[in-house]
Tab-separated table of C-alpha atoms in Angstrom:
chain	number	residue	atom	x	y	z
A	1	UNK	CA	84.569	-20.364	50.598
A	2	UNK	CA	82.630	-17.730	52.586
A	3	UNK	CA	84.733	-15.168	54.364
A	4	UNK	CA	85.853	-16.131	57.855
A	5	UNK	CA	84.419	-19.632	57.857
A	6	UNK	CA	86.004	-23.047	57.975
A	7	UNK	CA	83.829	-26.106	58.306
A	8	UNK	CA	83.400	-27.162	61.940
A	9	UNK	CA	85.126	-30.522	61.585
A	10	UNK	CA	88.467	-32.036	62.443
A	11	UNK	CA	91.022	-30.040	60.494
A	12	UNK	CA	94.438	-28.434	60.595
A	13	UNK	CA	94.542	-24.665	60.111
A	14	UNK	CA	97.642	-22.789	58.990
A	15	UNK	CA	97.902	-19.010	59.040
A	16	UNK	CA	99.666	-17.263	56.154
A	17	UNK	CA	100.831	-13.687	55.604
A	18	UNK	CA	103.166	-13.942	52.619
A	19	UNK	CA	106.339	-14.194	54.706
A	20	UNK	CA	109.025	-16.829	54.181
A	21	UNK	CA	108.367	-18.140	57.687
A	22	UNK	CA	104.667	-18.670	56.984
A	23	UNK	CA	105.560	-20.657	53.856
A	24	UNK	CA	107.741	-22.978	55.965
A	25	UNK	CA	104.745	-23.306	58.304
A	26	UNK	CA	102.526	-24.222	55.333
A	27	UNK	CA	104.928	-26.980	54.305
A	28	UNK	CA	104.923	-28.332	57.856
A	29	UNK	CA	101.121	-28.179	58.053
A	30	UNK	CA	100.749	-30.000	54.733
A	31	UNK	CA	102.924	-32.838	55.996
A	32	UNK	CA	100.965	-33.071	59.240
A	33	UNK	CA	97.597	-32.997	57.450
A	34	UNK	CA	98.708	-35.845	55.191
A	35	UNK	CA	100.016	-37.823	58.170
A	36	UNK	CA	96.768	-37.363	60.109
A	37	UNK	CA	94.481	-37.760	57.081
A	38	UNK	CA	92.779	-34.428	57.817
A	39	UNK	CA	91.767	-31.486	55.601
A	40	UNK	CA	93.888	-28.346	55.653
A	41	UNK	CA	92.505	-24.845	56.123
A	42	UNK	CA	94.675	-21.984	54.844
A	43	UNK	CA	93.764	-18.758	56.648
A	44	UNK	CA	94.771	-15.210	55.741
A	45	UNK	CA	93.869	-12.182	57.868
A	46	UNK	CA	93.409	-8.747	56.344
A	47	UNK	CA	92.750	-5.470	58.115
A	48	UNK	CA	90.302	-4.563	55.320
A	49	UNK	CA	87.604	-6.493	53.544
A	50	UNK	CA	88.048	-6.990	49.800
A	51	UNK	CA	85.416	-4.324	49.133
A	52	UNK	CA	87.126	-1.793	51.426
A	53	UNK	CA	90.526	-2.431	49.853
A	54	UNK	CA	89.112	-1.909	46.362
A	55	UNK	CA	87.377	1.303	47.409
A	56	UNK	CA	90.620	2.768	48.772
A	57	UNK	CA	92.843	1.665	45.888
A	58	UNK	CA	91.122	-0.113	42.995
A	59	UNK	CA	94.309	-1.574	41.496
A	60	UNK	CA	95.720	-3.091	44.674
A	61	UNK	CA	94.226	-5.990	46.559
A	62	UNK	CA	95.664	-7.454	49.730
A	63	UNK	CA	96.963	-11.004	49.270
A	64	UNK	CA	94.497	-13.850	49.752
A	65	UNK	CA	95.144	-17.588	50.126
A	66	UNK	CA	93.459	-18.430	46.814
A	67	UNK	CA	96.626	-18.690	44.721
A	68	UNK	CA	98.443	-20.680	47.388
A	69	UNK	CA	95.479	-23.020	47.852
A	70	UNK	CA	95.385	-23.647	44.105
A	71	UNK	CA	99.110	-24.388	43.998
A	72	UNK	CA	98.912	-26.693	47.002
A	73	UNK	CA	95.931	-28.540	45.538
A	74	UNK	CA	97.901	-29.166	42.356
A	75	UNK	CA	100.895	-30.450	44.304
A	76	UNK	CA	98.824	-32.547	46.732
A	77	UNK	CA	95.705	-33.764	44.867
A	78	UNK	CA	94.812	-36.285	47.592
A	79	UNK	CA	94.674	-33.583	50.268
A	80	UNK	CA	91.491	-31.541	50.746
A	81	UNK	CA	92.493	-27.902	51.089
A	82	UNK	CA	90.261	-24.880	51.718
A	83	UNK	CA	91.153	-21.206	51.866
A	84	UNK	CA	89.538	-18.641	54.108
A	85	UNK	CA	89.829	-14.842	54.176
A	86	UNK	CA	89.530	-13.242	57.619
A	87	UNK	CA	89.023	-9.569	58.361
A	88	UNK	CA	90.115	-7.761	61.517
A	89	UNK	CA	92.944	-8.063	64.008
A	90	UNK	CA	95.090	-11.115	63.401
A	91	UNK	CA	95.116	-12.750	66.844
A	92	UNK	CA	91.339	-12.798	67.542
A	93	UNK	CA	90.592	-13.722	63.928
A	94	UNK	CA	92.942	-16.711	63.998
A	95	UNK	CA	91.720	-17.774	67.434
A	96	UNK	CA	88.135	-17.807	66.173
A	97	UNK	CA	88.891	-19.882	63.097
A	98	UNK	CA	91.178	-22.279	64.971
A	99	UNK	CA	88.993	-22.980	67.978
A	100	UNK	CA	87.652	-26.199	66.426
A	101	UNK	CA	90.885	-27.305	64.756
A	102	UNK	CA	93.040	-30.224	65.815
A	103	UNK	CA	96.015	-27.925	65.290
A	104	UNK	CA	96.695	-24.289	64.512
A	105	UNK	CA	100.025	-23.862	62.701
A	106	UNK	CA	101.846	-20.535	62.449
A	107	UNK	CA	105.253	-19.272	61.451
A	108	UNK	CA	107.095	-17.943	64.469
A	109	UNK	CA	107.707	-14.585	62.815
A	110	UNK	CA	105.406	-12.928	60.309
A	111	UNK	CA	105.893	-10.390	57.559
A	112	UNK	CA	105.676	-7.527	60.046
A	113	UNK	CA	108.592	-8.726	62.163
A	114	UNK	CA	112.092	-7.281	62.190
A	115	UNK	CA	115.537	-8.848	61.958
A	116	UNK	CA	116.481	-10.604	65.183
A	117	UNK	CA	112.879	-11.045	66.331
A	118	UNK	CA	112.411	-14.695	67.293
A	119	UNK	CA	108.659	-14.794	67.927
A	120	UNK	CA	106.204	-12.365	66.387
A	121	UNK	CA	103.309	-10.803	68.254
A	122	UNK	CA	100.688	-12.805	66.341
A	123	UNK	CA	102.382	-16.164	66.973
A	124	UNK	CA	102.899	-15.238	70.610
A	125	UNK	CA	99.283	-14.102	71.063
A	126	UNK	CA	97.703	-17.164	69.462
A	127	UNK	CA	99.980	-19.581	71.347
A	128	UNK	CA	99.244	-17.827	74.651
A	129	UNK	CA	95.461	-17.704	74.241
A	130	UNK	CA	94.487	-20.638	72.005
A	131	UNK	CA	92.230	-23.335	73.424
A	132	UNK	CA	93.721	-25.904	71.037
A	133	UNK	CA	97.345	-26.948	70.427
A	134	UNK	CA	99.326	-24.352	68.463
A	135	UNK	CA	102.459	-25.318	66.523
A	136	UNK	CA	104.989	-22.533	65.989
A	137	UNK	CA	107.350	-23.218	63.094
A	138	UNK	CA	110.716	-21.426	62.850
A	139	UNK	CA	111.914	-20.045	59.519
A	140	UNK	CA	114.182	-23.019	58.967
A	141	UNK	CA	113.115	-26.589	58.208
A	142	UNK	CA	112.671	-29.051	61.039
A	143	UNK	CA	115.485	-31.485	61.743
A	144	UNK	CA	115.188	-34.304	59.235
A	145	UNK	CA	116.907	-37.535	58.379
A	146	UNK	CA	117.839	-38.453	61.939
A	147	UNK	CA	117.471	-42.036	63.087
A	148	UNK	CA	115.383	-42.607	65.027
A	149	UNK	CA	112.816	-39.894	64.372
A	150	UNK	CA	112.207	-38.077	67.630
A	151	UNK	CA	109.410	-36.126	69.281
A	152	UNK	CA	110.493	-34.400	72.498
A	153	UNK	CA	108.168	-33.366	75.319
A	154	UNK	CA	108.855	-31.476	78.519
A	155	UNK	CA	106.916	-32.369	81.672
A	156	UNK	CA	107.030	-31.808	85.399
A	157	UNK	CA	107.052	-35.378	86.713
A	158	UNK	CA	105.479	-34.254	90.002
A	159	UNK	CA	102.523	-32.643	88.235
A	160	UNK	CA	102.191	-34.324	84.824
A	161	UNK	CA	99.545	-32.761	82.594
A	162	UNK	CA	97.392	-35.313	80.783
A	163	UNK	CA	96.715	-33.102	77.746
A	164	UNK	CA	100.430	-32.613	77.091
A	165	UNK	CA	101.315	-36.276	77.448
A	166	UNK	CA	98.346	-37.389	75.357
A	167	UNK	CA	99.345	-35.049	72.533
A	168	UNK	CA	102.986	-36.157	72.699
A	169	UNK	CA	102.212	-39.886	72.769
A	170	UNK	CA	99.615	-39.552	69.986
A	171	UNK	CA	102.101	-37.653	67.824
A	172	UNK	CA	104.925	-40.123	68.440
A	173	UNK	CA	102.668	-43.096	67.723
A	174	UNK	CA	101.303	-41.560	64.527
A	175	UNK	CA	104.744	-40.704	63.155
A	176	UNK	CA	106.415	-43.868	64.509
A	177	UNK	CA	108.904	-41.666	66.338
A	178	UNK	CA	110.906	-42.094	69.506
A	179	UNK	CA	109.342	-40.077	72.338
A	180	UNK	CA	111.999	-38.218	74.331
A	181	UNK	CA	110.432	-37.226	77.664
A	182	UNK	CA	112.424	-34.537	79.471
A	183	UNK	CA	112.036	-33.777	83.169
A	184	UNK	CA	114.242	-30.970	84.473
A	185	UNK	CA	114.977	-30.634	88.186
A	186	UNK	CA	116.886	-28.497	90.662
A	187	UNK	CA	118.761	-29.482	93.803
A	188	UNK	CA	116.563	-29.118	96.901
A	189	UNK	CA	118.742	-26.381	98.435
A	190	UNK	CA	118.337	-23.022	96.692
A	191	UNK	CA	121.687	-22.004	98.229
A	192	UNK	CA	123.604	-24.909	96.641
A	193	UNK	CA	125.117	-22.732	93.937
A	194	UNK	CA	126.798	-20.551	96.579
A	195	UNK	CA	128.133	-23.419	98.712
A	196	UNK	CA	131.948	-23.242	99.118
A	197	UNK	CA	132.276	-27.027	98.824
A	198	UNK	CA	131.037	-29.639	96.384
A	199	UNK	CA	127.785	-31.426	97.088
A	200	UNK	CA	128.500	-35.005	98.240
A	201	UNK	CA	128.009	-37.356	95.306
A	202	UNK	CA	125.878	-39.758	97.347
A	203	UNK	CA	123.438	-36.953	98.213
A	204	UNK	CA	123.196	-35.790	94.617
A	205	UNK	CA	122.713	-39.397	93.483
A	206	UNK	CA	119.951	-40.003	96.018
A	207	UNK	CA	118.055	-36.900	94.931
A	208	UNK	CA	118.478	-37.814	91.282
A	209	UNK	CA	117.180	-41.331	91.945
A	210	UNK	CA	114.038	-39.776	93.404
A	211	UNK	CA	113.549	-37.686	90.257
A	212	UNK	CA	114.042	-40.740	88.038
A	213	UNK	CA	111.427	-42.632	90.042
A	214	UNK	CA	109.010	-39.697	89.839
A	215	UNK	CA	109.302	-39.656	86.052
A	216	UNK	CA	108.937	-43.431	85.813
A	217	UNK	CA	105.747	-43.298	87.887
A	218	UNK	CA	104.338	-40.442	85.789
A	219	UNK	CA	104.957	-42.323	82.535
A	220	UNK	CA	103.768	-45.771	83.613
A	221	UNK	CA	100.058	-45.383	82.670
A	222	UNK	CA	100.994	-43.772	79.351
A	223	UNK	CA	103.438	-46.545	78.460
A	224	UNK	CA	100.625	-49.026	79.114
A	225	UNK	CA	98.177	-47.046	76.964
A	226	UNK	CA	100.687	-46.660	74.115
A	227	UNK	CA	102.681	-49.921	74.181
A	228	UNK	CA	104.109	-49.390	70.690
A	229	UNK	CA	105.666	-46.004	71.441
A	230	UNK	CA	109.379	-46.168	72.227
A	231	UNK	CA	110.096	-43.879	75.190
A	232	UNK	CA	113.369	-42.319	76.304
A	233	UNK	CA	112.909	-41.003	79.857
A	234	UNK	CA	115.444	-38.252	80.502
A	235	UNK	CA	116.058	-36.560	83.871
A	236	UNK	CA	118.258	-33.460	83.638
A	237	UNK	CA	119.784	-31.319	86.357
A	238	UNK	CA	119.116	-28.093	84.450
A	239	UNK	CA	116.618	-25.309	84.188
A	240	UNK	CA	113.520	-26.390	82.208
A	241	UNK	CA	114.228	-23.919	79.402
A	242	UNK	CA	117.846	-25.072	78.963
A	243	UNK	CA	116.861	-28.739	79.029
A	244	UNK	CA	114.098	-28.277	76.453
A	245	UNK	CA	116.176	-26.148	74.071
A	246	UNK	CA	118.888	-28.826	74.177
A	247	UNK	CA	116.298	-31.517	73.444
A	248	UNK	CA	114.960	-29.524	70.478
A	249	UNK	CA	118.316	-29.814	68.702
A	250	UNK	CA	117.702	-33.520	68.056
A	251	UNK	CA	113.910	-33.481	67.640
A	252	UNK	CA	111.466	-32.974	64.791
A	253	UNK	CA	108.889	-31.517	67.194
A	254	UNK	CA	109.076	-30.230	70.760
A	255	UNK	CA	105.874	-30.445	72.832
A	256	UNK	CA	105.447	-28.073	75.775
A	257	UNK	CA	102.567	-27.365	78.116
A	258	UNK	CA	100.988	-23.987	78.723
A	259	UNK	CA	99.158	-23.073	81.899
A	260	UNK	CA	96.935	-20.007	82.035
A	261	UNK	CA	96.832	-17.365	79.304
A	262	UNK	CA	100.511	-16.551	79.108
A	263	UNK	CA	103.551	-18.339	77.733
A	264	UNK	CA	105.536	-17.443	80.830
A	265	UNK	CA	109.298	-16.986	81.094
A	266	UNK	CA	110.191	-20.638	80.488
A	267	UNK	CA	108.075	-21.084	77.364
A	268	UNK	CA	109.162	-17.720	76.026
A	269	UNK	CA	112.809	-18.783	76.342
A	270	UNK	CA	112.068	-22.122	74.684
A	271	UNK	CA	110.313	-20.689	71.623
A	272	UNK	CA	112.968	-17.980	71.313
A	273	UNK	CA	115.795	-20.525	71.039
A	274	UNK	CA	114.233	-23.757	69.781
A	275	UNK	CA	115.876	-25.702	66.971
A	276	UNK	CA	112.623	-27.282	65.777
A	277	UNK	CA	108.869	-26.546	65.633
A	278	UNK	CA	107.207	-26.189	69.049
A	279	UNK	CA	103.723	-27.466	69.878
A	280	UNK	CA	102.196	-25.388	72.700
A	281	UNK	CA	99.466	-27.471	74.350
A	282	UNK	CA	97.036	-25.699	76.714
A	283	UNK	CA	96.459	-27.574	79.939
């Protein structure tokens, strides 16, 4: 199809760069496109146009998605797949092509990363700036074969974000998965960790009961809207990042919210240590 264009319709876009991690992302995107009944766009970004690459070195062309699209089409004949070549810097190019997509899917680390790097600069940039949900897929398959299938989502029960909960409930309903809703909380006293004596159990219990009620109130309208979604409400006395990383170990997808144009310390820690793909949903 024409360079840099994907039809402005509901679609899932996956970015590729030839790395092993991007191939795992492609497999995840294919499964999601089939589940949602949507076409799949396979996007590759090059620093040079095809004409410029040929002019510099006539026997070497930068990789394009054509071969992968052909292979995917043969393996999944019922799925409509289109390839698109993009020219320029990776982050703005992917943001432009994914701005109309239901999902943008990327491997967490691209071909330019180094050993030990959890999240590459492209994945980080797109997840931090995208106006649509971005799924970051680690270079290992998602947890599979667990019963029941689980989608985890982290929320602040005092300030629940509708976009995050809508995405999580929609995903759980579509995949017939258990929705594990995680709300992390801290004790009211910031000095508690330095106290020379244990916090009275009745005080801790009373505070925890308040958190449980907060989460129940936040979920009530969503339970009513999605009556067929099984929900596990989970209140944890932990930091948000620790609670979400723990939840990712038993999930097929972890849904997190993003505020502003930065992942922030909590989200950065989550995507660095997650055990499953992470969907970053802008609020």
